[in-house]
Amino acid sequence: MKKYLCEPCGYEYDPAEGDPSQGIEPGTAFEDLPEDWVCPICGLGKDVFVEA
């Protein structure tokens, strides 16, 4: 699965790890994240992420 980078802050979403801080299970693809999911570092939405 592809990793995605939050351009403003540099956080990398790795599907293999998920996002435990927001209840996202490991193995969750970026495309499958809820629409209201936000970057755990800066709080911006999925629209600021690019493929890493």
Short mmCIF file of N, CA, C and O in Angstrom, two decimals:
data_model
loop_
_atom_site.label_atom_id
_atom_site.label_comp_id
_atom_site.label_asym_id
_atom_site.label_seq_id
_atom_site.Cartn_x
_atom_site.Cartn_y
_atom_site.Cartn_z
N MET A 1 0.84 -1.20 0.00
CA MET A 1 0.00 0.00 0.00
C MET A 1 0.88 1.25 0.00
O MET A 1 1.94 1.27 0.60
N LYS A 2 0.38 2.28 -0.65
CA LYS A 2 1.12 3.53 -0.79
C LYS A 2 1.07 4.34 0.50
O LYS A 2 0.08 4.33 1.22
N LYS A 3 2.15 5.06 0.77
CA LYS A 3 2.20 5.99 1.89
C LYS A 3 1.84 7.37 1.37
O LYS A 3 2.02 7.70 0.20
N TYR A 4 1.30 8.20 2.27
CA TYR A 4 0.89 9.55 1.91
C TYR A 4 1.50 10.55 2.87
O TYR A 4 1.60 10.29 4.07
N LEU A 5 1.90 11.69 2.33
CA LEU A 5 2.60 12.71 3.08
C LEU A 5 1.73 13.96 3.23
O LEU A 5 1.17 14.45 2.26
N CYS A 6 1.65 14.46 4.46
CA CYS A 6 0.97 15.73 4.72
C CYS A 6 1.96 16.82 4.34
O CYS A 6 2.98 17.01 5.02
N GLU A 7 1.68 17.53 3.24
CA GLU A 7 2.64 18.53 2.76
C GLU A 7 2.93 19.65 3.77
O GLU A 7 4.08 20.02 3.95
N PRO A 8 1.93 20.18 4.45
CA PRO A 8 2.23 21.29 5.38
C PRO A 8 3.15 20.91 6.55
O PRO A 8 4.02 21.69 6.92
N CYS A 9 2.97 19.73 7.13
CA CYS A 9 3.74 19.42 8.35
C CYS A 9 4.73 18.26 8.20
O CYS A 9 5.56 18.05 9.07
N GLY A 10 4.60 17.46 7.14
CA GLY A 10 5.55 16.37 6.93
C GLY A 10 5.15 15.04 7.53
O GLY A 10 5.90 14.06 7.42
N TYR A 11 3.98 14.94 8.16
CA TYR A 11 3.52 13.66 8.69
C TYR A 11 3.30 12.68 7.55
O TYR A 11 2.75 13.03 6.51
N GLU A 12 3.75 11.44 7.75
CA GLU A 12 3.55 10.41 6.73
C GLU A 12 2.55 9.39 7.23
O GLU A 12 2.76 8.79 8.29
N TYR A 13 1.45 9.22 6.48
CA TYR A 13 0.48 8.18 6.82
C TYR A 13 0.95 6.88 6.18
O TYR A 13 1.09 6.78 4.97
N ASP A 14 1.21 5.88 7.03
CA ASP A 14 1.64 4.57 6.57
C ASP A 14 0.51 3.59 6.82
O ASP A 14 0.17 3.31 7.98
N PRO A 15 -0.12 3.07 5.75
CA PRO A 15 -1.25 2.14 5.93
C PRO A 15 -0.91 0.92 6.78
O PRO A 15 -1.77 0.39 7.46
N ALA A 16 0.35 0.50 6.76
CA ALA A 16 0.75 -0.66 7.56
C ALA A 16 0.60 -0.39 9.05
O ALA A 16 0.38 -1.31 9.84
N GLU A 17 0.72 0.89 9.44
CA GLU A 17 0.61 1.28 10.85
C GLU A 17 -0.77 1.81 11.22
O GLU A 17 -1.15 1.77 12.39
N GLY A 18 -1.49 2.36 10.24
CA GLY A 18 -2.77 3.00 10.54
C GLY A 18 -2.56 4.26 11.35
O GLY A 18 -1.50 4.87 11.29
N ASP A 19 -3.55 4.64 12.11
CA ASP A 19 -3.45 5.82 12.99
C ASP A 19 -4.14 5.49 14.30
O ASP A 19 -5.30 5.83 14.52
N PRO A 20 -3.41 4.80 15.20
CA PRO A 20 -4.01 4.40 16.48
C PRO A 20 -4.59 5.55 17.29
O PRO A 20 -5.56 5.37 18.01
N SER A 21 -4.03 6.76 17.12
CA SER A 21 -4.52 7.91 17.90
C SER A 21 -5.96 8.27 17.54
O SER A 21 -6.65 8.90 18.32
N GLN A 22 -6.41 7.85 16.34
CA GLN A 22 -7.77 8.15 15.92
C GLN A 22 -8.57 6.87 15.64
O GLN A 22 -9.61 6.91 14.98
N GLY A 23 -8.07 5.74 16.15
CA GLY A 23 -8.80 4.49 16.02
C GLY A 23 -8.74 3.84 14.64
O GLY A 23 -9.58 3.01 14.31
N ILE A 24 -7.75 4.23 13.83
CA ILE A 24 -7.60 3.65 12.49
C ILE A 24 -6.70 2.42 12.59
O ILE A 24 -5.55 2.51 13.00
N GLU A 25 -7.26 1.28 12.21
CA GLU A 25 -6.55 0.01 12.32
C GLU A 25 -5.41 -0.10 11.32
O GLU A 25 -5.50 0.43 10.20
N PRO A 26 -4.32 -0.80 11.70
CA PRO A 26 -3.26 -1.10 10.73
C PRO A 26 -3.87 -1.83 9.52
O PRO A 26 -4.79 -2.62 9.66
N GLY A 27 -3.33 -1.53 8.35
CA GLY A 27 -3.83 -2.14 7.13
C GLY A 27 -4.91 -1.33 6.44
O GLY A 27 -5.44 -1.74 5.42
N THR A 28 -5.25 -0.14 6.98
CA THR A 28 -6.27 0.71 6.38
C THR A 28 -5.65 1.59 5.31
O THR A 28 -4.78 2.42 5.60
N ALA A 29 -6.07 1.40 4.06
CA ALA A 29 -5.55 2.21 2.96
C ALA A 29 -5.97 3.66 3.13
O ALA A 29 -7.03 3.95 3.71
N PHE A 30 -5.16 4.58 2.62
CA PHE A 30 -5.48 6.00 2.71
C PHE A 30 -6.86 6.29 2.12
O PHE A 30 -7.63 7.05 2.68
N GLU A 31 -7.15 5.64 1.00
CA GLU A 31 -8.44 5.85 0.32
C GLU A 31 -9.62 5.42 1.19
O GLU A 31 -10.74 5.88 0.99
N ASP A 32 -9.37 4.52 2.15
CA ASP A 32 -10.44 4.01 3.01
C ASP A 32 -10.59 4.78 4.32
O ASP A 32 -11.47 4.45 5.13
N LEU A 33 -9.75 5.79 4.53
CA LEU A 33 -9.90 6.61 5.74
C LEU A 33 -11.21 7.38 5.66
O LEU A 33 -11.63 7.77 4.57
N PRO A 34 -11.86 7.60 6.80
CA PRO A 34 -13.10 8.39 6.80
C PRO A 34 -12.84 9.78 6.21
O PRO A 34 -11.75 10.33 6.35
N GLU A 35 -13.84 10.35 5.58
CA GLU A 35 -13.70 11.67 4.97
C GLU A 35 -13.36 12.75 6.00
O GLU A 35 -12.74 13.74 5.67
N ASP A 36 -13.77 12.53 7.26
CA ASP A 36 -13.50 13.54 8.29
C ASP A 36 -12.19 13.29 9.04
O ASP A 36 -11.89 13.97 10.01
N TRP A 37 -11.40 12.30 8.58
CA TRP A 37 -10.10 12.04 9.20
C TRP A 37 -9.19 13.23 8.97
O TRP A 37 -9.23 13.87 7.92
N VAL A 38 -8.39 13.57 9.98
CA VAL A 38 -7.45 14.69 9.87
C VAL A 38 -6.05 14.23 10.28
O VAL A 38 -5.88 13.26 11.01
N CYS A 39 -5.07 14.96 9.82
CA CYS A 39 -3.68 14.69 10.18
C CYS A 39 -3.53 14.76 11.71
O CYS A 39 -3.97 15.75 12.32
N PRO A 40 -2.94 13.74 12.33
CA PRO A 40 -2.82 13.76 13.79
C PRO A 40 -1.83 14.80 14.31
O PRO A 40 -1.82 15.11 15.49
N ILE A 41 -1.00 15.35 13.43
CA ILE A 41 -0.02 16.35 13.85
C ILE A 41 -0.57 17.77 13.72
O ILE A 41 -0.58 18.54 14.68
N CYS A 42 -1.06 18.12 12.51
CA CYS A 42 -1.47 19.51 12.29
C CYS A 42 -2.98 19.71 12.18
O CYS A 42 -3.45 20.84 12.18
N GLY A 43 -3.75 18.62 12.09
CA GLY A 43 -5.20 18.74 12.08
C GLY A 43 -5.82 19.10 10.75
O GLY A 43 -7.02 19.34 10.69
N LEU A 44 -5.03 19.12 9.67
CA LEU A 44 -5.59 19.41 8.35
C LEU A 44 -6.18 18.14 7.74
O LEU A 44 -5.84 17.03 8.14
N GLY A 45 -7.03 18.32 6.74
CA GLY A 45 -7.75 17.21 6.14
C GLY A 45 -6.96 16.44 5.09
O GLY A 45 -5.84 16.78 4.74
N LYS A 46 -7.61 15.40 4.56
CA LYS A 46 -6.99 14.51 3.58
C LYS A 46 -6.57 15.24 2.31
O LYS A 46 -5.67 14.78 1.61
N ASP A 47 -7.18 16.38 2.03
CA ASP A 47 -6.91 17.08 0.77
C ASP A 47 -5.51 17.68 0.69
O ASP A 47 -5.05 18.04 -0.40
N VAL A 48 -4.78 17.77 1.81
CA VAL A 48 -3.43 18.31 1.78
C VAL A 48 -2.36 17.21 1.67
O VAL A 48 -1.17 17.50 1.63
N PHE A 49 -2.80 15.97 1.60
CA PHE A 49 -1.87 14.84 1.50
C PHE A 49 -1.55 14.52 0.04
O PHE A 49 -2.40 14.64 -0.83
N VAL A 50 -0.29 14.11 -0.19
CA VAL A 50 0.15 13.67 -1.51
C VAL A 50 0.82 12.31 -1.37
O VAL A 50 1.30 11.95 -0.29
N GLU A 51 0.86 11.56 -2.48
CA GLU A 51 1.55 10.27 -2.45
C GLU A 51 3.01 10.50 -2.10
O GLU A 51 3.64 11.41 -2.63
N ALA A 52 3.53 9.65 -1.21
CA ALA A 52 4.93 9.79 -0.79
C ALA A 52 5.83 8.95 -1.69
O ALA A 52 5.40 8.04 -2.33
#
